[in-house]
Short mmCIF file of C-alpha atoms in Angstrom, two decimals:
data_model
loop_
_atom_site.label_atom_id
_atom_site.label_comp_id
_atom_site.label_asym_id
_atom_site.label_seq_id
_atom_site.Cartn_x
_atom_site.Cartn_y
_atom_site.Cartn_z
CA UNK S 72 -0.15 -0.08 0.02
CA UNK S 73 1.35 3.55 -1.01
CA UNK S 74 1.78 5.39 2.26
CA UNK S 75 -0.10 8.36 2.57
CA UNK S 76 1.15 11.75 3.17
CA UNK S 77 -0.23 13.54 6.21
CA UNK S 78 -1.61 16.34 4.03
CA UNK S 79 -4.01 13.71 1.98
CA UNK S 80 -5.86 13.15 5.12
CA UNK S 81 -8.44 15.63 4.71
CA UNK S 82 -9.02 14.89 1.04
CA UNK S 83 -9.61 11.16 1.88
CA UNK S 84 -12.03 11.77 4.63
CA UNK S 85 -13.91 14.16 2.18
CA UNK S 86 -13.78 11.19 -0.54
CA UNK S 87 -14.88 8.86 1.90
CA UNK S 88 -17.82 10.99 2.76
CA UNK S 89 -18.87 11.69 -0.46
CA UNK S 90 -18.21 7.81 -1.66
CA UNK S 91 -20.28 6.72 1.20
CA UNK S 92 -23.08 9.50 0.45
CA UNK S 93 -23.17 8.19 -3.35
CA UNK S 94 -23.38 4.49 -2.06
CA UNK S 95 -26.20 5.40 0.37
CA UNK S 96 -28.05 7.14 -2.25
CA UNK S 97 -27.53 4.28 -4.74
CA UNK S 98 -28.60 1.71 -2.21
CA UNK S 99 -31.91 4.12 -1.09
CA UNK S 100 -32.84 4.37 -4.98
CA UNK S 101 -32.31 0.65 -5.30
CA UNK S 102 -34.52 0.13 -2.33
CA UNK S 103 -37.24 2.31 -3.48
CA UNK S 104 -37.10 0.90 -7.32
CA UNK S 105 -37.25 -2.48 -6.18
CA UNK S 106 -40.38 -2.12 -3.88
CA UNK S 107 -42.18 -0.23 -6.77
CA UNK S 108 -41.42 -2.82 -9.19
CA UNK S 109 -42.50 -5.64 -6.64
CA UNK S 110 -45.85 -3.29 -5.87
CA UNK S 111 -46.50 -2.92 -9.47
CA UNK S 112 -45.91 -6.54 -9.97
CA UNK S 113 -48.17 -8.02 -7.45
CA UNK S 114 -50.92 -5.24 -8.28
CA UNK S 115 -50.42 -6.12 -12.18
CA UNK S 116 -50.57 -9.84 -11.55
CA UNK S 117 -52.58 -12.66 -9.85
CA UNK S 118 -52.21 -16.16 -9.23
CA UNK S 119 -54.21 -18.60 -11.39
CA UNK S 120 -54.34 -22.31 -12.19
CA UNK S 121 -53.73 -23.70 -15.72
CA UNK S 122 -56.37 -26.24 -16.07
CA UNK S 123 -54.41 -28.18 -18.82
CA UNK S 124 -51.61 -28.83 -15.86
CA UNK S 125 -54.24 -29.39 -12.92
CA UNK S 126 -53.88 -33.14 -11.38
CA UNK S 127 -56.74 -32.67 -9.13
CA UNK S 128 -54.72 -33.80 -6.27
CA UNK S 129 -56.50 -31.99 -3.32
CA UNK S 130 -54.11 -29.68 -2.25
CA UNK S 131 -56.00 -26.59 -3.34
CA UNK S 132 -58.73 -27.69 -0.42
CA UNK S 133 -55.79 -28.05 1.88
CA UNK S 134 -53.08 -25.69 1.35
CA UNK S 135 -54.68 -22.33 0.87
CA UNK S 136 -53.73 -19.99 3.82
CA UNK S 137 -57.25 -19.07 3.90
CA UNK S 138 -59.98 -21.12 6.32
CA UNK S 139 -61.67 -21.97 2.92
CA UNK S 140 -59.65 -22.29 -0.18
CA UNK S 141 -59.99 -19.24 -2.65
CA UNK S 142 -60.03 -22.14 -5.49
CA UNK S 143 -63.10 -22.97 -6.61
CA UNK S 144 -64.73 -25.44 -9.12
CA UNK S 145 -65.93 -23.62 -12.16
CA UNK S 146 -68.33 -24.82 -15.07
CA UNK S 147 -67.80 -24.26 -18.89
CA UNK S 148 -71.36 -24.80 -19.65
CA UNK S 149 -70.25 -24.64 -23.29
CA UNK S 150 -68.67 -28.02 -22.79
CA UNK S 151 -70.88 -29.63 -20.69
CA UNK S 152 -73.07 -32.68 -21.81
CA UNK S 153 -75.86 -31.90 -19.29
CA UNK S 154 -75.66 -35.62 -18.40
CA UNK S 155 -78.15 -37.58 -16.65
CA UNK S 156 -75.45 -39.54 -14.90
CA UNK S 157 -73.03 -36.86 -14.35
CA UNK S 158 -69.86 -38.10 -12.89
CA UNK S 159 -69.02 -34.95 -11.52
CA UNK S 160 -72.09 -35.16 -9.43
CA UNK S 161 -72.52 -38.68 -8.67
CA UNK S 162 -70.24 -41.28 -6.84
CA UNK S 163 -68.83 -43.84 -9.43
CA UNK S 164 -71.58 -46.48 -8.56
CA UNK S 165 -74.53 -44.44 -7.25
CA UNK S 166 -77.57 -46.11 -5.85
CA UNK S 167 -79.87 -44.07 -7.91
CA UNK S 168 -79.53 -41.03 -10.07
CA UNK S 169 -81.23 -38.64 -7.68
CA UNK S 170 -80.12 -36.08 -5.33
CA UNK S 171 -79.91 -38.43 -2.19
CA UNK S 172 -76.94 -37.32 -0.37
CA UNK S 173 -75.37 -40.83 -0.47
CA UNK S 174 -75.38 -40.48 -4.49
CA UNK S 175 -73.45 -37.18 -4.47
CA UNK S 176 -69.50 -37.09 -4.97
CA UNK S 177 -69.35 -33.54 -3.57
CA UNK S 178 -67.98 -33.92 -0.08
CA UNK S 179 -69.84 -30.52 0.91
CA UNK S 180 -72.99 -30.83 -1.62
CA UNK S 181 -71.87 -27.95 -3.40
CA UNK S 182 -72.91 -28.96 -6.76
CA UNK S 183 -77.14 -28.28 -7.47
CA UNK S 184 -78.57 -30.61 -10.12
CA UNK S 185 -81.85 -29.39 -12.09
CA UNK S 186 -83.90 -31.10 -14.49
CA UNK S 187 -83.97 -29.47 -17.74
CA UNK S 188 -85.73 -32.07 -20.35
CA UNK S 189 -85.30 -35.79 -20.94
CA UNK S 190 -82.67 -36.90 -20.70
CA UNK S 191 -80.66 -33.83 -19.77
CA UNK S 192 -79.84 -32.14 -16.38
CA UNK S 193 -78.33 -28.88 -15.63
CA UNK S 194 -75.42 -28.53 -12.95
CA UNK S 195 -74.37 -25.26 -11.07
CA UNK S 196 -71.63 -24.77 -8.32
CA UNK S 197 -72.66 -23.20 -5.06
CA UNK S 198 -69.13 -21.10 -4.72
CA UNK S 199 -70.21 -20.58 -0.74
CA UNK S 200 -69.93 -24.36 -0.30
CA UNK S 201 -67.11 -25.36 -2.57
CA UNK S 202 -63.86 -26.17 -1.05
CA UNK S 203 -61.73 -26.61 -4.18
CA UNK S 204 -60.93 -30.17 -3.63
CA UNK S 205 -61.44 -30.95 -7.23
CA UNK S 206 -63.10 -34.46 -6.77
CA UNK S 207 -65.72 -33.45 -9.01
CA UNK S 208 -63.02 -32.03 -11.53
CA UNK S 209 -61.65 -35.76 -11.65
CA UNK S 210 -64.74 -37.30 -12.31
CA UNK S 211 -65.95 -35.17 -14.95
CA UNK S 212 -62.49 -35.04 -16.86
CA UNK S 213 -62.00 -38.72 -16.46
CA UNK S 214 -65.13 -39.83 -17.74
CA UNK S 215 -66.82 -36.69 -19.30
CA UNK S 216 -66.00 -33.55 -21.39
CA UNK S 217 -64.02 -31.74 -18.62
CA UNK S 218 -66.56 -28.86 -18.17
CA UNK S 219 -65.90 -28.74 -14.63
CA UNK S 220 -62.42 -27.20 -13.57
CA UNK S 221 -60.61 -25.37 -10.80
CA UNK S 222 -59.75 -21.52 -10.66
CA UNK S 223 -58.54 -19.13 -8.14
CA UNK S 224 -61.45 -16.94 -7.51
CA UNK S 225 -59.73 -13.39 -7.35
CA UNK S 226 -62.28 -11.78 -5.34
CA UNK S 227 -61.50 -14.33 -2.60
CA UNK S 228 -57.65 -14.77 -3.19
CA UNK S 229 -54.99 -12.73 -0.80
CA UNK S 230 -52.56 -12.91 -3.94
CA UNK S 231 -49.63 -13.76 -1.41
CA UNK S 232 -46.32 -13.34 -2.60
CA UNK S 233 -45.58 -17.20 -2.77
CA UNK S 234 -48.90 -19.08 -2.99
CA UNK S 235 -48.92 -21.71 -0.72
CA UNK S 236 -51.07 -24.27 -2.84
CA UNK S 237 -48.55 -23.25 -5.92
CA UNK S 238 -45.54 -24.42 -3.71
CA UNK S 239 -47.10 -27.62 -3.08
CA UNK S 240 -48.93 -28.16 -6.60
CA UNK S 241 -47.29 -31.38 -8.13
CA UNK S 242 -48.31 -30.36 -11.38
CA UNK S 243 -46.80 -26.65 -11.50
CA UNK S 244 -50.31 -25.61 -12.45
CA UNK S 245 -50.20 -22.31 -10.59
CA UNK S 246 -48.69 -19.23 -12.33
CA UNK S 247 -49.10 -15.47 -12.51
CA UNK S 248 -51.34 -13.91 -14.83
CA UNK S 249 -52.13 -10.35 -15.82
CA UNK S 250 -54.81 -8.81 -13.59
CA UNK S 251 -56.69 -7.63 -16.65
CA UNK S 252 -57.32 -11.47 -17.59
CA UNK S 253 -57.37 -13.01 -14.40
CA UNK S 254 -59.02 -16.43 -15.33
CA UNK S 255 -57.46 -19.01 -17.62
CA UNK S 256 -60.89 -20.37 -19.09
CA UNK S 257 -61.55 -23.57 -20.85
CA UNK S 258 -63.47 -23.02 -23.92
CA UNK S 259 -62.95 -25.92 -26.17
CA UNK S 260 -62.47 -29.91 -25.73
CA UNK R 66 3.28 -14.37 14.83
CA UNK R 67 0.55 -14.13 12.54
CA UNK R 68 -1.95 -17.08 11.95
CA UNK R 69 -0.87 -18.01 8.76
CA UNK R 70 2.87 -18.44 9.72
CA UNK R 71 1.85 -20.92 12.73
CA UNK R 72 -0.14 -23.04 10.08
CA UNK R 73 2.96 -23.03 7.70
CA UNK R 74 5.27 -23.93 10.66
CA UNK R 75 3.55 -26.34 12.94
CA UNK R 76 6.85 -27.19 14.71
CA UNK R 77 6.91 -23.55 15.93
CA UNK R 78 6.08 -22.23 19.21
CA UNK R 79 2.60 -21.11 18.03
CA UNK R 80 1.61 -24.87 17.02
CA UNK R 81 -1.05 -24.76 20.10
CA UNK R 82 -2.97 -21.65 18.37
CA UNK R 83 -2.74 -23.30 14.97
CA UNK R 84 -4.33 -26.55 16.26
CA UNK R 85 -7.16 -24.28 17.59
CA UNK R 86 -7.54 -22.53 14.33
CA UNK R 87 -7.25 -25.81 12.39
CA UNK R 88 -10.21 -27.00 14.60
CA UNK R 89 -12.13 -24.28 14.47
CA UNK R 90 -12.13 -24.20 10.70
CA UNK R 91 -12.65 -27.83 10.46
CA UNK R 92 -15.86 -27.18 12.51
CA UNK R 93 -16.89 -24.14 10.63
CA UNK R 94 -16.54 -26.33 7.38
CA UNK R 95 -18.26 -29.06 9.05
CA UNK R 96 -21.01 -26.89 10.04
CA UNK R 97 -21.38 -25.39 6.85
CA UNK R 98 -21.66 -29.06 5.14
CA UNK R 99 -24.40 -29.97 7.71
CA UNK R 100 -26.62 -26.81 6.99
CA UNK R 101 -26.03 -27.34 3.09
CA UNK R 102 -27.05 -31.07 3.83
CA UNK R 103 -29.85 -30.10 5.76
CA UNK R 104 -31.31 -27.94 3.36
CA UNK R 105 -30.68 -30.10 0.13
CA UNK R 106 -32.75 -33.09 2.21
CA UNK R 107 -35.67 -30.83 3.25
CA UNK R 108 -35.68 -29.46 -0.48
CA UNK R 109 -35.94 -33.11 -1.55
CA UNK R 110 -38.42 -34.04 1.02
CA UNK R 111 -40.44 -31.11 -0.24
CA UNK R 112 -40.35 -32.27 -3.60
CA UNK R 113 -40.89 -36.02 -2.77
CA UNK R 114 -44.01 -34.71 -0.61
CA UNK R 115 -45.46 -32.96 -3.43
CA UNK R 116 -45.71 -36.05 -5.54
CA UNK R 117 -46.76 -38.54 -2.58
CA UNK R 118 -48.92 -37.09 -0.18
CA UNK R 119 -52.35 -39.21 -0.39
CA UNK R 120 -55.37 -37.15 -1.56
CA UNK R 121 -58.08 -37.20 0.90
CA UNK R 122 -60.43 -36.35 -2.06
CA UNK R 123 -59.57 -38.89 -4.26
CA UNK R 124 -62.22 -40.27 -6.79
CA UNK R 125 -61.83 -43.75 -6.20
CA UNK R 126 -62.53 -46.46 -8.86
CA UNK R 127 -59.83 -48.58 -7.86
CA UNK R 128 -62.29 -51.76 -7.43
CA UNK R 129 -63.30 -51.20 -11.00
CA UNK R 130 -59.96 -51.12 -12.37
CA UNK R 131 -59.46 -54.85 -11.72
CA UNK R 132 -60.90 -57.47 -13.88
CA UNK R 133 -61.76 -61.14 -12.57
CA UNK R 134 -59.43 -63.24 -14.61
CA UNK R 135 -62.22 -65.62 -15.16
CA UNK R 136 -64.17 -63.33 -17.40
CA UNK R 137 -61.11 -62.49 -19.72
CA UNK R 138 -61.53 -64.89 -22.66
CA UNK R 139 -58.96 -63.20 -24.76
CA UNK R 140 -55.40 -63.47 -24.94
CA UNK R 141 -52.89 -60.99 -26.69
CA UNK R 142 -51.26 -62.60 -29.51
CA UNK R 143 -49.42 -59.83 -31.04
CA UNK R 144 -48.96 -55.95 -30.39
CA UNK R 145 -47.13 -53.31 -32.82
CA UNK R 146 -46.35 -49.74 -32.76
CA UNK R 147 -48.65 -47.68 -35.04
CA UNK R 148 -46.41 -46.43 -37.78
CA UNK R 149 -48.15 -43.26 -38.04
CA UNK R 150 -48.63 -40.47 -35.32
CA UNK R 151 -52.48 -39.69 -34.13
CA UNK R 152 -54.01 -42.99 -34.83
CA UNK R 153 -57.66 -42.99 -34.67
CA UNK R 154 -59.73 -45.70 -35.92
CA UNK R 155 -59.48 -48.88 -37.28
CA UNK R 156 -61.28 -50.85 -40.21
CA UNK R 157 -60.95 -54.36 -41.92
CA UNK R 158 -61.08 -54.59 -45.72
CA UNK R 159 -62.61 -57.66 -47.62
CA UNK R 160 -59.48 -59.86 -47.36
CA UNK R 161 -58.86 -59.26 -43.69
CA UNK R 162 -56.32 -56.39 -44.37
CA UNK R 163 -56.27 -53.76 -41.41
CA UNK R 164 -56.94 -50.21 -42.48
CA UNK R 165 -56.10 -47.43 -40.11
CA UNK R 166 -56.88 -43.65 -39.68
CA UNK R 167 -54.01 -41.78 -38.46
CA UNK R 168 -53.05 -38.09 -38.57
CA UNK R 169 -53.97 -37.03 -42.24
CA UNK R 170 -53.72 -40.33 -43.68
CA UNK R 171 -55.30 -43.85 -43.93
CA UNK R 172 -52.70 -46.49 -44.20
CA UNK R 173 -52.96 -50.50 -44.94
CA UNK R 174 -51.08 -52.69 -42.42
CA UNK R 175 -49.22 -55.72 -43.03
CA UNK R 176 -49.53 -58.27 -40.22
CA UNK R 177 -46.79 -56.91 -38.55
CA UNK R 178 -47.75 -53.41 -38.63
CA UNK R 179 -45.59 -52.13 -41.90
CA UNK R 180 -47.58 -49.91 -44.06
CA UNK R 181 -48.54 -51.48 -47.23
CA UNK R 182 -50.30 -48.53 -48.81
CA UNK R 183 -50.99 -45.14 -47.88
CA UNK R 184 -53.62 -42.31 -48.90
CA UNK R 185 -52.76 -39.02 -47.84
CA UNK R 186 -55.82 -36.49 -46.98
CA UNK R 187 -56.12 -33.16 -47.06
CA UNK R 188 -57.39 -33.10 -43.22
CA UNK R 189 -57.28 -35.63 -40.26
CA UNK R 190 -59.35 -38.66 -41.10
CA UNK R 191 -62.22 -39.25 -38.28
CA UNK R 192 -63.37 -42.63 -39.39
CA UNK R 193 -63.21 -44.79 -42.46
CA UNK R 194 -64.90 -48.10 -43.88
CA UNK R 195 -63.67 -50.39 -46.51
CA UNK R 196 -66.30 -52.02 -49.28
CA UNK R 197 -66.10 -55.62 -50.43
CA UNK R 198 -65.01 -53.96 -53.90
CA UNK R 199 -61.93 -52.59 -52.37
CA UNK R 200 -63.42 -48.82 -52.32
CA UNK R 201 -62.09 -46.85 -49.00
CA UNK R 202 -64.58 -44.67 -47.74
CA UNK R 203 -62.82 -41.99 -45.70
CA UNK R 204 -64.91 -39.50 -43.24
CA UNK R 205 -63.33 -36.36 -42.67
CA UNK R 206 -64.94 -33.71 -40.16
CA UNK R 207 -67.81 -32.86 -42.35
CA UNK R 208 -67.76 -34.98 -45.60
CA UNK R 209 -66.88 -38.34 -46.93
CA UNK R 210 -63.96 -38.76 -49.73
CA UNK R 211 -64.12 -42.17 -51.66
CA UNK R 212 -60.72 -43.70 -52.92
CA UNK R 213 -60.10 -46.78 -55.27
CA UNK R 214 -58.02 -49.64 -54.48
CA UNK R 215 -55.19 -47.73 -55.86
CA UNK R 216 -55.56 -44.90 -53.47
CA UNK R 217 -57.15 -42.40 -56.31
CA UNK R 218 -59.58 -40.27 -55.00
CA UNK R 219 -62.70 -40.97 -56.92
CA UNK R 220 -65.44 -38.58 -55.36
CA UNK R 221 -66.09 -36.23 -52.47
CA UNK R 222 -69.54 -36.05 -51.24
CA UNK R 223 -70.99 -32.68 -50.08
CA UNK R 224 -71.48 -32.12 -46.43
CA UNK R 225 -74.89 -33.25 -45.41
CA UNK R 226 -75.33 -30.19 -42.79
CA UNK R 227 -73.52 -27.29 -41.24
CA UNK R 228 -73.07 -29.17 -37.84
CA UNK R 229 -71.99 -32.32 -39.36
CA UNK R 230 -69.16 -33.92 -37.38
CA UNK R 231 -68.63 -37.81 -38.88
CA UNK R 232 -67.35 -40.31 -36.10
CA UNK R 233 -68.30 -43.59 -37.54
CA UNK R 234 -68.69 -45.27 -41.21
CA UNK R 235 -70.08 -48.71 -41.98
CA UNK R 236 -70.29 -50.11 -45.24
CA UNK R 237 -73.46 -52.33 -46.04
CA UNK R 238 -74.36 -54.46 -49.12
CA UNK R 239 -75.44 -51.44 -51.12
CA UNK R 240 -75.42 -48.67 -48.77
CA UNK R 241 -73.05 -46.62 -46.84
CA UNK R 242 -73.68 -45.51 -43.19
CA UNK R 243 -72.29 -42.46 -41.74
CA UNK R 244 -72.61 -41.76 -37.94
CA UNK R 245 -72.80 -38.20 -37.64
CA UNK R 246 -72.35 -36.73 -34.06
CA UNK R 247 -72.99 -33.40 -34.77
CA UNK R 248 -76.41 -34.16 -36.30
CA UNK R 249 -77.44 -36.85 -34.14
CA UNK R 250 -78.23 -39.23 -36.43
CA UNK R 251 -76.88 -42.09 -38.89
CA UNK R 252 -77.14 -40.93 -42.58
CA UNK R 253 -77.70 -43.73 -44.81
CA UNK R 254 -76.17 -43.16 -48.54
CA UNK R 255 -76.12 -45.05 -51.52
CA UNK R 256 -72.78 -45.82 -53.11
CA UNK R 257 -72.80 -43.00 -55.25
CA UNK R 258 -73.29 -40.67 -52.28
CA UNK R 259 -76.89 -39.82 -52.55
CA UNK R 260 -78.33 -39.31 -48.89
CA UNK R 261 -81.39 -41.87 -48.84
CA UNK R 262 -82.51 -41.25 -45.20
CA UNK R 263 -81.88 -40.46 -41.77
CA UNK R 264 -81.53 -43.34 -38.70
CA UNK R 265 -82.20 -42.62 -34.98
CA UNK R 266 -83.86 -39.37 -35.18
CA UNK R 267 -85.85 -38.77 -31.94
CA UNK R 268 -89.44 -40.18 -32.99
CA UNK R 269 -92.18 -40.93 -30.36
CA UNK R 270 -94.47 -42.78 -32.80
CA UNK R 271 -91.52 -45.34 -33.88
CA UNK R 272 -90.27 -45.69 -30.29
CA UNK R 273 -87.03 -44.03 -31.05
CA UNK R 274 -85.71 -42.12 -28.16
CA UNK R 275 -82.75 -40.28 -29.88
CA UNK R 276 -78.97 -40.30 -29.48
CA UNK R 277 -77.57 -38.50 -26.29
CA UNK R 278 -74.18 -37.60 -27.23
CA UNK R 279 -72.21 -35.60 -24.68
CA UNK R 280 -69.11 -35.90 -26.68
CA UNK R 281 -68.70 -36.87 -30.28
CA UNK R 282 -68.56 -40.65 -30.15
CA UNK R 283 -71.23 -42.01 -32.23
CA UNK R 284 -70.33 -44.97 -34.22
CA UNK R 285 -72.04 -47.17 -36.19
CA UNK R 286 -71.43 -50.89 -37.53
CA UNK R 287 -73.13 -53.08 -40.19
CA UNK R 288 -73.59 -56.94 -39.94
CA UNK R 289 -74.75 -59.38 -42.71
CA UNK R 290 -78.00 -60.02 -40.69
CA UNK R 291 -79.03 -56.56 -42.20
CA UNK R 292 -78.79 -54.83 -38.83
CA UNK R 293 -76.77 -51.83 -37.97
CA UNK R 294 -75.35 -51.49 -34.25
CA UNK R 295 -75.15 -47.82 -33.09
CA UNK R 296 -74.16 -46.86 -29.84
CA UNK R 297 -76.11 -44.39 -27.78
CA UNK R 298 -73.47 -43.43 -25.21
CA UNK R 299 -75.74 -40.79 -23.23
CA UNK R 300 -78.10 -43.89 -22.62
CA UNK R 301 -75.47 -46.18 -21.95
CA UNK R 302 -76.70 -48.90 -24.63
CA UNK R 303 -76.36 -50.33 -28.18
CA UNK R 304 -79.11 -50.05 -30.54
CA UNK R 305 -80.34 -52.17 -33.37
CA UNK R 306 -81.60 -50.64 -36.34
CA UNK R 307 -82.92 -51.83 -39.88
CA UNK R 308 -81.64 -49.94 -42.71
CA UNK R 309 -84.94 -48.07 -42.97
CA UNK R 310 -84.56 -47.06 -39.57
CA UNK R 311 -86.76 -49.28 -37.59
CA UNK R 312 -85.43 -49.75 -34.02
CA UNK R 313 -85.46 -53.37 -33.62
CA UNK R 314 -83.33 -53.89 -30.19
CA UNK R 315 -81.67 -51.91 -27.60
CA UNK R 316 -79.56 -53.17 -24.77
CA UNK R 317 -77.16 -52.07 -22.20
CA UNK R 318 -77.22 -50.33 -18.62
CA UNK R 319 -75.25 -47.68 -16.76
CA UNK R 320 -72.78 -49.02 -14.26
CA UNK R 321 -69.08 -49.06 -13.53
CA UNK R 322 -69.52 -52.98 -12.72
CA UNK R 323 -68.10 -55.16 -15.82
CA UNK R 324 -71.39 -55.94 -17.25
CA UNK R 325 -72.64 -52.38 -17.77
CA UNK R 326 -71.22 -49.29 -19.49
CA UNK R 327 -69.36 -46.81 -17.23
CA UNK R 328 -69.40 -43.24 -16.62
CA UNK R 329 -71.63 -40.51 -18.06
CA UNK R 330 -71.32 -41.77 -21.67
CA UNK R 331 -70.61 -45.17 -22.91
CA UNK R 332 -69.65 -47.32 -25.41
CA UNK R 333 -68.00 -44.93 -27.72
CA UNK R 334 -66.98 -47.54 -30.21
CA UNK R 335 -68.00 -50.68 -31.63
CA UNK R 336 -67.07 -53.72 -33.79
CA UNK R 337 -69.02 -56.88 -34.92
CA UNK R 338 -67.82 -60.47 -34.77
CA UNK R 339 -68.65 -62.64 -37.52
CA UNK R 340 -71.68 -64.21 -35.49
CA UNK R 341 -73.19 -61.00 -34.82
CA UNK R 342 -71.69 -60.88 -31.19
CA UNK R 343 -71.01 -56.89 -30.31
CA UNK R 344 -67.51 -55.79 -29.22
CA UNK R 345 -67.92 -52.36 -26.95
CA UNK R 346 -64.93 -50.08 -26.37
CA UNK R 347 -65.48 -47.55 -23.38
CA UNK R 348 -63.79 -44.57 -21.93
CA UNK R 349 -63.03 -43.51 -18.32
CA UNK R 350 -62.71 -47.06 -17.45
CA UNK R 351 -60.84 -47.99 -20.37
CA UNK R 352 -61.87 -51.44 -21.48
CA UNK R 353 -63.15 -53.73 -24.20
CA UNK R 354 -65.84 -56.12 -23.71
CA UNK R 355 -67.88 -58.84 -25.59
CA UNK R 356 -71.63 -59.04 -25.64
CA UNK R 357 -73.70 -61.82 -27.33
CA UNK R 358 -76.03 -60.56 -30.37
CA UNK R 359 -78.97 -59.88 -27.98
CA UNK R 360 -76.79 -57.90 -25.29
CA UNK R 361 -76.05 -60.58 -22.69
CA UNK R 362 -72.53 -59.55 -21.34
CA UNK R 363 -70.18 -62.39 -22.34
CA UNK R 364 -66.57 -61.79 -21.66
CA UNK R 365 -64.05 -59.28 -21.35
CA UNK R 366 -61.56 -58.77 -24.20
CA UNK R 367 -58.90 -56.43 -22.14
CA UNK R 368 -59.71 -55.09 -18.82
CA UNK R 369 -58.88 -51.58 -17.44
CA UNK R 370 -55.65 -52.91 -15.90
CA UNK R 371 -54.44 -53.67 -19.56
CA UNK R 372 -54.28 -49.87 -20.36
CA UNK R 373 -52.94 -46.58 -18.86
CA UNK R 374 -56.02 -45.22 -16.97
CA UNK R 375 -55.00 -41.98 -16.50
CA UNK R 376 -55.39 -39.37 -19.46
CA UNK R 377 -52.31 -36.93 -19.00
CA UNK R 378 -53.63 -33.60 -18.15
CA UNK R 379 -54.26 -31.39 -21.41
CA UNK R 380 -54.73 -34.35 -23.62
CA UNK R 381 -58.37 -34.55 -24.97
CA UNK R 382 -60.59 -37.55 -24.39
CA UNK R 383 -60.64 -38.16 -28.22
CA UNK R 384 -57.02 -38.72 -28.37
CA UNK R 385 -57.20 -41.54 -25.62
CA UNK R 386 -60.47 -43.48 -27.26
CA UNK R 387 -60.06 -47.20 -27.54
CA UNK R 388 -61.40 -48.49 -30.98
CA UNK R 389 -61.70 -52.00 -32.04
CA UNK R 390 -62.08 -53.99 -35.26
CA UNK R 391 -63.06 -57.83 -35.54
CA UNK R 392 -61.88 -59.97 -38.36
CA UNK R 393 -63.39 -63.27 -40.13
CA UNK R 394 -61.54 -65.46 -37.69
CA UNK R 395 -62.82 -63.74 -34.51
CA UNK R 396 -59.70 -62.19 -33.87
CA UNK R 397 -60.24 -58.63 -32.17
CA UNK R 398 -57.66 -55.97 -32.93
CA UNK R 399 -57.40 -53.10 -30.56
CA UNK R 400 -56.23 -49.62 -30.84
CA UNK R 401 -55.04 -47.65 -28.17
CA UNK R 402 -54.33 -44.13 -29.21
CA UNK R 403 -52.72 -42.96 -26.12
CA UNK R 404 -49.96 -45.73 -26.17
CA UNK R 405 -49.85 -45.66 -30.10
CA UNK R 406 -50.24 -49.35 -30.17
CA UNK R 407 -52.35 -51.93 -32.04
CA UNK R 408 -53.20 -55.09 -30.14
CA UNK R 409 -54.30 -58.70 -31.51
CA UNK R 410 -56.56 -60.40 -29.38
CA UNK R 411 -57.16 -64.10 -29.84
CA UNK R 412 -59.76 -66.15 -28.05
CA UNK R 413 -58.51 -68.46 -25.25
CA UNK R 414 -59.07 -72.39 -25.89
CA UNK R 415 -61.52 -73.35 -23.46
CA UNK R 416 -63.81 -70.59 -23.37
CA UNK R 417 -67.03 -70.26 -25.10
CA UNK R 418 -69.42 -67.67 -26.31
CA UNK R 419 -72.54 -67.01 -24.23
#
């Protein structure tokens, strides 16, 4: 190291302070920009489930930080077959094709069944009861057209920085989407 | 003395300090390794837990995925890969040659699955039928194209309707029958392409309930007894019609058990054996079975345990739909589009028809 002359001491201190101020200013600026970027990002994107990756594993019902999951079953009526024997509504081997609790697949009875005309029935989801377990989704996807699927309902979701369900999702189906298009809707077979 | 010097000269007076330093560094390194190891292990555990945790809401059809061995009357005698991607349907020619609709083509296959002959199409072939004179009828989504034995296109029939979605073809004595899932009817044509009539339209006076098709899987088979076999998946049954459209017989029941048709809508595809028995293919629980000519359950050709049951996410049901064809010797060819395979099933010795 080059020995410093005693006269250089003041200049060094000034330089030191100047450099220190610069570093502090840059750090502060970085922090402000980082916070803004993060805030903007979390305000412009939300969590959503890609239906083409969803494995219907049941984690949406058990992993959400909310008491009752923000994930709900949604219904694409364009895809629905309005089946008399809906495999999203009935257990695999029902006693009868009626609304008896023992015949229903949904653990909370969140699907309503309504007669339309022979042999068609309409099915609607009561979101207040739905826990997002995906049992109906598996039944519908496995045997039917897949008109039932899971989506994060944005008016319920807390939009956590790290989604607890997404962390546990074995299909990596959770991803951030633009808040302007917050749902990944199924529209075709 | 500096620490580095002590380490460099163990015999020096500062050797005690070096040992301390040496041990401290080893402990630090060991601790660091431990932390890294623990983090790695916990990461692995998280990943393992992601895949293996039991689903308390599982949709359980496990007991229907195993077949009683006594009910399986067929054994696999050959299996080969589809020579073309996206295989969809099978049909047999008059000489027993296997034809397959795959992607944008129809291929004729030799015994081992080699391509003997190929017809290139302008779009995906949805279904096909081969006549006794060798003409090949191919159903594209909304119209039928006819090819001679040399593969030359001889006719293109105009689409019968704006909603037409052809999903099955059967060649009769003098007619061609086309299953139109979009129009929910079987269309009867003469061999020149003139539409002669519709079969299966809902008609209370004639006792015809109409086809219920939650998904496009209407199929038709013609047998030399003169009757058409048509599946009615939403009603879980097979219906037998005359060529003029009279409903003669219907059989089948909804159940996940082996003797019926599972899920919301099955069977999806049919084949007929020389003696009039009917081969049915199902989705959901992917299985192939044989019923007597009058509709009594007889046996299983290939049970659910024979096929991959879970259709990968994002793969449409149509791309996993089993199809079958039966030849004059009673062999049953099964097409598994998901695996891209064709299996040849032969009746086991000692088993008898119902």
